[in-house]
PDB file of C-alpha atoms in Angstrom:
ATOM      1  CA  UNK A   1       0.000   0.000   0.000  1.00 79.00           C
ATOM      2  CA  UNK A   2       1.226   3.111  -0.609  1.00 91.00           C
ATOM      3  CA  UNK A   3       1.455   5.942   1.705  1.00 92.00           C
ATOM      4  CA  UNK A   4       0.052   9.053   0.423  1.00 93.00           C
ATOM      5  CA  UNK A   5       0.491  11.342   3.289  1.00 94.00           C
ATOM      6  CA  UNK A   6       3.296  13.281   4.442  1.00 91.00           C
ATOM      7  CA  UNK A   7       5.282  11.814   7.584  1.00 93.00           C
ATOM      8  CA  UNK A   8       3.207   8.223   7.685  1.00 94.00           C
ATOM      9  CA  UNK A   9      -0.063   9.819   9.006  1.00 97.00           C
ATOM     10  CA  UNK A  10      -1.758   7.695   7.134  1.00 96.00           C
ATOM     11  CA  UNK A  11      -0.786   4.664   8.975  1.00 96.00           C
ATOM     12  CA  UNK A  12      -2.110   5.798  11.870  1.00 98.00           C
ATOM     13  CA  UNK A  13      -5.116   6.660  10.249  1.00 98.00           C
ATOM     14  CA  UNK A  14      -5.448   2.761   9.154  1.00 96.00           C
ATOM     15  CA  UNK A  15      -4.267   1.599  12.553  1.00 97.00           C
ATOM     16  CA  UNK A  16      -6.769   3.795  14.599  1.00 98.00           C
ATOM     17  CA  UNK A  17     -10.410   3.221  11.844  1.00 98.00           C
ATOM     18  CA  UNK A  18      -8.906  -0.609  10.944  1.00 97.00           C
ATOM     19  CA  UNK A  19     -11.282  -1.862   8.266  1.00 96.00           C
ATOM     20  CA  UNK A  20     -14.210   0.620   9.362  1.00 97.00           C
ATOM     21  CA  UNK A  21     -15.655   2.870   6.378  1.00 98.00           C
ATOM     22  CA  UNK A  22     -16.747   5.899   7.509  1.00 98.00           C
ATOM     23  CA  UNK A  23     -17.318   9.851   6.404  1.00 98.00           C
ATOM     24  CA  UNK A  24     -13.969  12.588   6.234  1.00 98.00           C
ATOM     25  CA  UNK A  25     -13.391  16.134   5.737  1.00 98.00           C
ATOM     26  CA  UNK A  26     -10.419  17.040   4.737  1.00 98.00           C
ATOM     27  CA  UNK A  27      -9.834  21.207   5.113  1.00 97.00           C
ATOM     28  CA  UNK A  28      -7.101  22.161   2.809  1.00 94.00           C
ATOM     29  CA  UNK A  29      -7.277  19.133   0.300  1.00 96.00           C
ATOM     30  CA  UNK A  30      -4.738  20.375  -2.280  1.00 93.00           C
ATOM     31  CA  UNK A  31      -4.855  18.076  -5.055  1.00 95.00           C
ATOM     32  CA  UNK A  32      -6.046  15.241  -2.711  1.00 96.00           C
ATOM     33  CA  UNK A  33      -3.328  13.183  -3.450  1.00 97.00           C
ATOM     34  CA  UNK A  34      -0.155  14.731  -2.691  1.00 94.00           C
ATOM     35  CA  UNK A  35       0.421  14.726   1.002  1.00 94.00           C
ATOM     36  CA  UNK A  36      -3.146  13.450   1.489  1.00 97.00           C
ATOM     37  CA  UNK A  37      -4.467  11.842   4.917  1.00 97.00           C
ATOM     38  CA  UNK A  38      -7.455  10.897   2.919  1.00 98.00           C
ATOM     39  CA  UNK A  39      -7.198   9.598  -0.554  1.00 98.00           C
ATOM     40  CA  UNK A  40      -6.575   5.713   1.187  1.00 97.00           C
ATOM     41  CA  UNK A  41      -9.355   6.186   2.734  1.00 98.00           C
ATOM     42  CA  UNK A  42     -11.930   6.866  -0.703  1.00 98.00           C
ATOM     43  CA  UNK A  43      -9.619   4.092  -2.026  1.00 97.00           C
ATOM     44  CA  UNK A  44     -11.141   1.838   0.905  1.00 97.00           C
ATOM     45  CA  UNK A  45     -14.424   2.875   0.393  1.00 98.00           C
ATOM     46  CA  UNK A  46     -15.152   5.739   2.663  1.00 98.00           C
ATOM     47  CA  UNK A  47     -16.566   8.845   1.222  1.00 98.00           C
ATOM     48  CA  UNK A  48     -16.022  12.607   2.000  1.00 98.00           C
ATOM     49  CA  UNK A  49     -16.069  16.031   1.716  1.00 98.00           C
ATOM     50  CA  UNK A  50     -12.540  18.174   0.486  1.00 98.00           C
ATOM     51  CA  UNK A  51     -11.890  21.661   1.005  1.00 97.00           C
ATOM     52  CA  UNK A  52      -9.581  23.432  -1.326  1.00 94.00           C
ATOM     53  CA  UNK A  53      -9.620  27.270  -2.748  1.00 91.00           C
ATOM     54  CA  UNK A  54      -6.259  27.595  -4.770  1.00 88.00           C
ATOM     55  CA  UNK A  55      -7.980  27.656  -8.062  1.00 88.00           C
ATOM     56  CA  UNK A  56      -5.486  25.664 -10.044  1.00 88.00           C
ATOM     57  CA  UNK A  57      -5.497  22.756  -7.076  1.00 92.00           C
ATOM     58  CA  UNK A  58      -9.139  22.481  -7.476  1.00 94.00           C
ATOM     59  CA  UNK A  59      -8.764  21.711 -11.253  1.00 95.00           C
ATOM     60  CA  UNK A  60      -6.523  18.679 -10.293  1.00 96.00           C
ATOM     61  CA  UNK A  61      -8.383  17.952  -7.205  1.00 97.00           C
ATOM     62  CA  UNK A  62     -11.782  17.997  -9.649  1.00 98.00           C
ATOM     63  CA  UNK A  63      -9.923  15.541 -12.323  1.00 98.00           C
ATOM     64  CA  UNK A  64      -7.930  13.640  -9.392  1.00 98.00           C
ATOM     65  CA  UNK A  65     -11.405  12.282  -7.418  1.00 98.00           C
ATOM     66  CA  UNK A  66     -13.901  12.377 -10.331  1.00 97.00           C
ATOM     67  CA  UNK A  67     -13.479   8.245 -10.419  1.00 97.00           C
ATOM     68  CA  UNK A  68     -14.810   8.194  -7.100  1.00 98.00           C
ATOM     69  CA  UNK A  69     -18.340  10.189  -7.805  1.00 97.00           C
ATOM     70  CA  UNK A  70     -20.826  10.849  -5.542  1.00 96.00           C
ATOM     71  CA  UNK A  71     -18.358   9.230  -2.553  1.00 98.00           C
ATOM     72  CA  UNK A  72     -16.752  12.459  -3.098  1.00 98.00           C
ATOM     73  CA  UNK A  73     -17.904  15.950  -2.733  1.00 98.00           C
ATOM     74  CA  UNK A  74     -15.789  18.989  -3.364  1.00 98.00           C
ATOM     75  CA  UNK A  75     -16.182  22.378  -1.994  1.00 97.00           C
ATOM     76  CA  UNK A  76     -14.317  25.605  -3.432  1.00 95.00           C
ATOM     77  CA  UNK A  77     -13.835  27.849  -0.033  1.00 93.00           C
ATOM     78  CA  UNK A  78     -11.196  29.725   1.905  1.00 92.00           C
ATOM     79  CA  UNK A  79     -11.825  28.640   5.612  1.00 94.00           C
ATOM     80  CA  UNK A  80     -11.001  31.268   8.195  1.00 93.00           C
ATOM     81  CA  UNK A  81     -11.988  32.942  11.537  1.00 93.00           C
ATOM     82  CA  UNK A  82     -14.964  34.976  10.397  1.00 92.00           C
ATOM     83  CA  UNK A  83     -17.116  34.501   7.239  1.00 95.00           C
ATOM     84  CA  UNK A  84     -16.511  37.787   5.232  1.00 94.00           C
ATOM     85  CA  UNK A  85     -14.996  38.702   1.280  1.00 94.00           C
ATOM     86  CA  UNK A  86     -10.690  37.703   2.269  1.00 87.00           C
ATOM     87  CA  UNK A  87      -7.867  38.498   0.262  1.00 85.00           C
ATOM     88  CA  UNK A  88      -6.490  35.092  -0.685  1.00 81.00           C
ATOM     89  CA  UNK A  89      -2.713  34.544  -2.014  1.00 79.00           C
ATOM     90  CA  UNK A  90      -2.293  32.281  -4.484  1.00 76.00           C
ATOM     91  CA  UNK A  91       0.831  29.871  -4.930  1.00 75.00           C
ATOM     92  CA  UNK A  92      -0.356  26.379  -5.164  1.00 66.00           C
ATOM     93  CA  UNK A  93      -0.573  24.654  -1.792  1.00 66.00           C
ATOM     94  CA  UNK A  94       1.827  27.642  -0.136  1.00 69.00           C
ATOM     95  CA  UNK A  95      -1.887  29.697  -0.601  1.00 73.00           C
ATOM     96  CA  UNK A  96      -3.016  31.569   2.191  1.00 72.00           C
ATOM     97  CA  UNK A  97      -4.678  34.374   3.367  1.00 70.00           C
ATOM     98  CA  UNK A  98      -2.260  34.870   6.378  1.00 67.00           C
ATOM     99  CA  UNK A  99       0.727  37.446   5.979  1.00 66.00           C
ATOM    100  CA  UNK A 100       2.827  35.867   8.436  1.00 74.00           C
ATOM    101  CA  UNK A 101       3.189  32.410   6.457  1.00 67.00           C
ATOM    102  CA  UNK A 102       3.790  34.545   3.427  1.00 68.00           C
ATOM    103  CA  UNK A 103       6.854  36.289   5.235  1.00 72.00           C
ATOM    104  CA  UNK A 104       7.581  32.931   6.870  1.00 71.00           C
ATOM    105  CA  UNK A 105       8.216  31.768   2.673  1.00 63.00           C
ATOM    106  CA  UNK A 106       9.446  34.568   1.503  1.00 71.00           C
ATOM    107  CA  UNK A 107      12.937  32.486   1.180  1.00 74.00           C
ATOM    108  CA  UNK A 108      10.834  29.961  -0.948  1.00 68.00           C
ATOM    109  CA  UNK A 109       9.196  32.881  -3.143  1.00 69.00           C
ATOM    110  CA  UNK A 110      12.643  34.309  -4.055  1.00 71.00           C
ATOM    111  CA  UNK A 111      14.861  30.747  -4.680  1.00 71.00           C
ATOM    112  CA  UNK A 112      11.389  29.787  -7.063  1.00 70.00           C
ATOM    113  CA  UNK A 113      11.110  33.891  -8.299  1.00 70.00           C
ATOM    114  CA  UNK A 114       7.256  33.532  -8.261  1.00 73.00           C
ATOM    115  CA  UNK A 115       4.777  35.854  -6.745  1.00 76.00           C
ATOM    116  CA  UNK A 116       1.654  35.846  -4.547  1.00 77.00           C
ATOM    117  CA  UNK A 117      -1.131  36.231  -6.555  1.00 81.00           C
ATOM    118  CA  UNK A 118      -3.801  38.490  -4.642  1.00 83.00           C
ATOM    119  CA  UNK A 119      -7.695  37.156  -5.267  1.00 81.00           C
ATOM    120  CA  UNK A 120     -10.983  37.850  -3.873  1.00 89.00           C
ATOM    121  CA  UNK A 121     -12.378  34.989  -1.775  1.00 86.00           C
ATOM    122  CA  UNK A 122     -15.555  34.602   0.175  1.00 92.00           C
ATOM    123  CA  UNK A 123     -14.478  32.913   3.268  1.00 93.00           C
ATOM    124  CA  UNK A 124     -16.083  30.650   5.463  1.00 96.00           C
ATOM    125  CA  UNK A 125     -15.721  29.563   9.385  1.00 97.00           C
ATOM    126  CA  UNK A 126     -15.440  25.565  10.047  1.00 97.00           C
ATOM    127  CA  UNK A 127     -18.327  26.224  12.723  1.00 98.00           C
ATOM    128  CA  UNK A 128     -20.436  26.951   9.313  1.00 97.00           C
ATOM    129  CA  UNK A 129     -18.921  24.056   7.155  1.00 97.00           C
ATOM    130  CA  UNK A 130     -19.513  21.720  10.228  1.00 98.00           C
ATOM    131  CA  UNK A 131     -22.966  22.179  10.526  1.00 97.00           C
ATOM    132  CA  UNK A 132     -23.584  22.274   6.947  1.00 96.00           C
ATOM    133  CA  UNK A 133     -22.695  18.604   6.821  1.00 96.00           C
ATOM    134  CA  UNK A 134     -23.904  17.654  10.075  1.00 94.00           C
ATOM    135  CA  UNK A 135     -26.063  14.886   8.367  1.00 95.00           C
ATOM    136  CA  UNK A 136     -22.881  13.464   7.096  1.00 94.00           C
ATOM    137  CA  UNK A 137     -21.671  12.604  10.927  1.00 95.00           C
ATOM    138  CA  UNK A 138     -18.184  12.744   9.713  1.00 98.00           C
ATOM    139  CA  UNK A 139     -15.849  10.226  11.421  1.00 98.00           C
ATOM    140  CA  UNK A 140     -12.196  12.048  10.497  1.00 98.00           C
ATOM    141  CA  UNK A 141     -11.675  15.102   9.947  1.00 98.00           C
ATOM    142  CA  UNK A 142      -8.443  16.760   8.620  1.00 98.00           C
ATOM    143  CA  UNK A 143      -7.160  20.390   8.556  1.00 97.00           C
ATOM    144  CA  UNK A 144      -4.323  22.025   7.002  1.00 93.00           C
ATOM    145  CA  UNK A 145      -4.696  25.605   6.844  1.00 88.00           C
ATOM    146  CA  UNK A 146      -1.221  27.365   5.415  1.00 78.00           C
ATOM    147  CA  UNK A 147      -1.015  30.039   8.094  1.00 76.00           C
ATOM    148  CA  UNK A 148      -4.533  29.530   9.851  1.00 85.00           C
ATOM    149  CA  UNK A 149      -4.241  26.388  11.439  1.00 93.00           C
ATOM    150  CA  UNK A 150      -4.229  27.248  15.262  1.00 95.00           C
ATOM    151  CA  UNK A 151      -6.443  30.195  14.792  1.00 94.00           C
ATOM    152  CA  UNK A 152      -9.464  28.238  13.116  1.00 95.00           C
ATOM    153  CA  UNK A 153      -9.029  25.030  15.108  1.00 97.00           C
ATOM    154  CA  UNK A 154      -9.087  26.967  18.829  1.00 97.00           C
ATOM    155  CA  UNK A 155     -11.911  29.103  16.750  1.00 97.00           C
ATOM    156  CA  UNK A 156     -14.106  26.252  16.365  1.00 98.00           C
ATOM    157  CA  UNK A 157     -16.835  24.803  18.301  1.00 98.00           C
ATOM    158  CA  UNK A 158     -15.910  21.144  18.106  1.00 98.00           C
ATOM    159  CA  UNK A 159     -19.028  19.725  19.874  1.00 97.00           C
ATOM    160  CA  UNK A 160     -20.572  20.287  16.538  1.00 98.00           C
ATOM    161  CA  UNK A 161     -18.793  17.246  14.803  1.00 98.00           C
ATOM    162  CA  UNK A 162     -19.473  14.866  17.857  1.00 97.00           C
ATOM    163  CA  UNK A 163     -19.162  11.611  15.130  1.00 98.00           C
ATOM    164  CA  UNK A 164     -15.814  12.863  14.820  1.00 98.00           C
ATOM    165  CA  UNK A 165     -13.323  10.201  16.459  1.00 98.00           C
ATOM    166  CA  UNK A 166     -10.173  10.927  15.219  1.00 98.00           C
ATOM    167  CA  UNK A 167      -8.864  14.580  14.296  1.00 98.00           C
ATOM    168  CA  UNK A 168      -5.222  15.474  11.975  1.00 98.00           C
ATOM    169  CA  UNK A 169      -4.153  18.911  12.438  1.00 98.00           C
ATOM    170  CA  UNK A 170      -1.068  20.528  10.712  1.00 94.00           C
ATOM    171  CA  UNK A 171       0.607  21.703  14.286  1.00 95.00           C
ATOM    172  CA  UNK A 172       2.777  25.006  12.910  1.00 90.00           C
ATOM    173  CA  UNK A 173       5.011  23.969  16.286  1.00 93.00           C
ATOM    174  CA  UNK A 174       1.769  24.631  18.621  1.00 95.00           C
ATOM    175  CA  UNK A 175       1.113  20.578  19.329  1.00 95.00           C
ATOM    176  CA  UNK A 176       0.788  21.100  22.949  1.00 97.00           C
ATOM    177  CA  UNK A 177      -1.473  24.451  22.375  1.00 97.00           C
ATOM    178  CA  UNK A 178      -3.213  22.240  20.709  1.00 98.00           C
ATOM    179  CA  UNK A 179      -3.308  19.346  22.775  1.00 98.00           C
ATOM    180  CA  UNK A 180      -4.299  21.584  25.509  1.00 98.00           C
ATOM    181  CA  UNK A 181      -7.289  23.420  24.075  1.00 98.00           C
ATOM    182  CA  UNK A 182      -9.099  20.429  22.382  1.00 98.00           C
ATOM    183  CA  UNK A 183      -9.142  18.385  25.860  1.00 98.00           C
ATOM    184  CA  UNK A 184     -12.499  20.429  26.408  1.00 97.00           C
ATOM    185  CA  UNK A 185     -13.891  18.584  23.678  1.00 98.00           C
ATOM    186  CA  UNK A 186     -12.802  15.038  24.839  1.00 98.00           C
ATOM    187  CA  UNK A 187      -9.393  14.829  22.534  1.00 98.00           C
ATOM    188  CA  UNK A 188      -6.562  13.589  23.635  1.00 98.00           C
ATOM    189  CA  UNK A 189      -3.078  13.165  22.215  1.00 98.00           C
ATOM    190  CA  UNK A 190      -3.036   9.925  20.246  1.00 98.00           C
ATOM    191  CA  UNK A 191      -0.130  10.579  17.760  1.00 98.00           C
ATOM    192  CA  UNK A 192       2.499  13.583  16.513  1.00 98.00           C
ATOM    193  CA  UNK A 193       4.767  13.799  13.548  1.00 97.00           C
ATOM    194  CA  UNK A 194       6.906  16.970  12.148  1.00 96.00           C
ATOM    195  CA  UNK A 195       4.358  18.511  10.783  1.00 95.00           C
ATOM    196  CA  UNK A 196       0.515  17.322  11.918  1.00 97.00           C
ATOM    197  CA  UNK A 197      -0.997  16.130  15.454  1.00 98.00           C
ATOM    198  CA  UNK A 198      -3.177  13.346  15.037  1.00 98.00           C
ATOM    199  CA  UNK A 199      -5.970  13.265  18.481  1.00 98.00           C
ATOM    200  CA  UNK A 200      -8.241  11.074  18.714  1.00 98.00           C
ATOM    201  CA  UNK A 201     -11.933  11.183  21.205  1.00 97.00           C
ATOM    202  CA  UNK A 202     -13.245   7.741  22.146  1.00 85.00           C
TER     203      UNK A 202
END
């Protein structure tokens, strides 16, 4: 099997759901294959809802899960603290609205000579995007927010996904922040890797 995520997130993933099929979002899909914690899991039969806004992402995100059809809904939104028109950066899956994570790769902008491509976005809170697919009792949920990570995941009112057993978050160096602020909602620490903090709520 190959391993489609990052730092072998995935394998936790496996080892915590085992041969259960169940619902995911994943917030900050990118291409959903690349660095995915998800695309073994619409390869075992679960189904799902993915998040992206980088316009040229969606495209391959759009041809990437088209085989899986209606096990696979795609949504087109920047996710952030308040719902409101956001000026979004574009640069593939370095796209943000945040200005800090642009200055934090500005050293990647000038060794690549690209530049951030400023768009309108209409922006959305997860608090919204939870309870818009409440129905869908969503078992896993995955977030990786360039820049916005901490902010929307502290922001959010967890007891809204309460289906929601296992939880991936791209840490930005906050993992006990983290750790600490989602114990109101029944998380604990169940794994950690460089870059994401897998907790999991029994």
């Amino acid at each position: 099997m190959i391993d489609h995520s990052q730092y072998k997130e995935q394998l936790f993933i496996k080892e915590f759901f085992g041969d259960n099929v169940g619902t995911f979002l994943d917030v900050g899909a990118a291409d959903g294959i690349v660095f995915s914690n998800v695309y073994q899991l619409l390869l075992d039969g679960w189904s799902g809802i993915s998040v992206e806004p980088e316009t040229q992402t969606f495209r391959q995100l759009i041809n990437n899960y088209e085989k899986f059809g209606t096990r696979s809904e795609l949504v087109m939104s920047v996710i952030d603290t308040k719902e409101g028109f956001v000026t979004f950066y574009e640069n593939g899956q370095l796209s943000s609205t945040a200005h800090e994570h642009m200055q934090n790769w500005e050293w990647h902008r000038k060794e690549h000579n690209y530049e951030w491509k400023p768009i309108t976005h209409y922006a959305i809170t997860l608090d919204s995007l939870l309870k818009q697919y409440s129905s869908r009792k969503l078992n896993f949920i995955s977030i990786d927010i360039e820049g916005q990570n901490y902010s929307v995941v502290t922001g959010t009112d967890w007891n809204l996904a309460p289906n929601c057993k296992l939880l991936c978050i791209e840490h930005d160096q906050k993992e006990q922040s983290l750790v600490d602020h989602m114990l109101q909602y029944g998380f604990s620490l169940y794994a950690l890797t460089p870059v994401n903090l897998l907790l999991s709520r029994l």
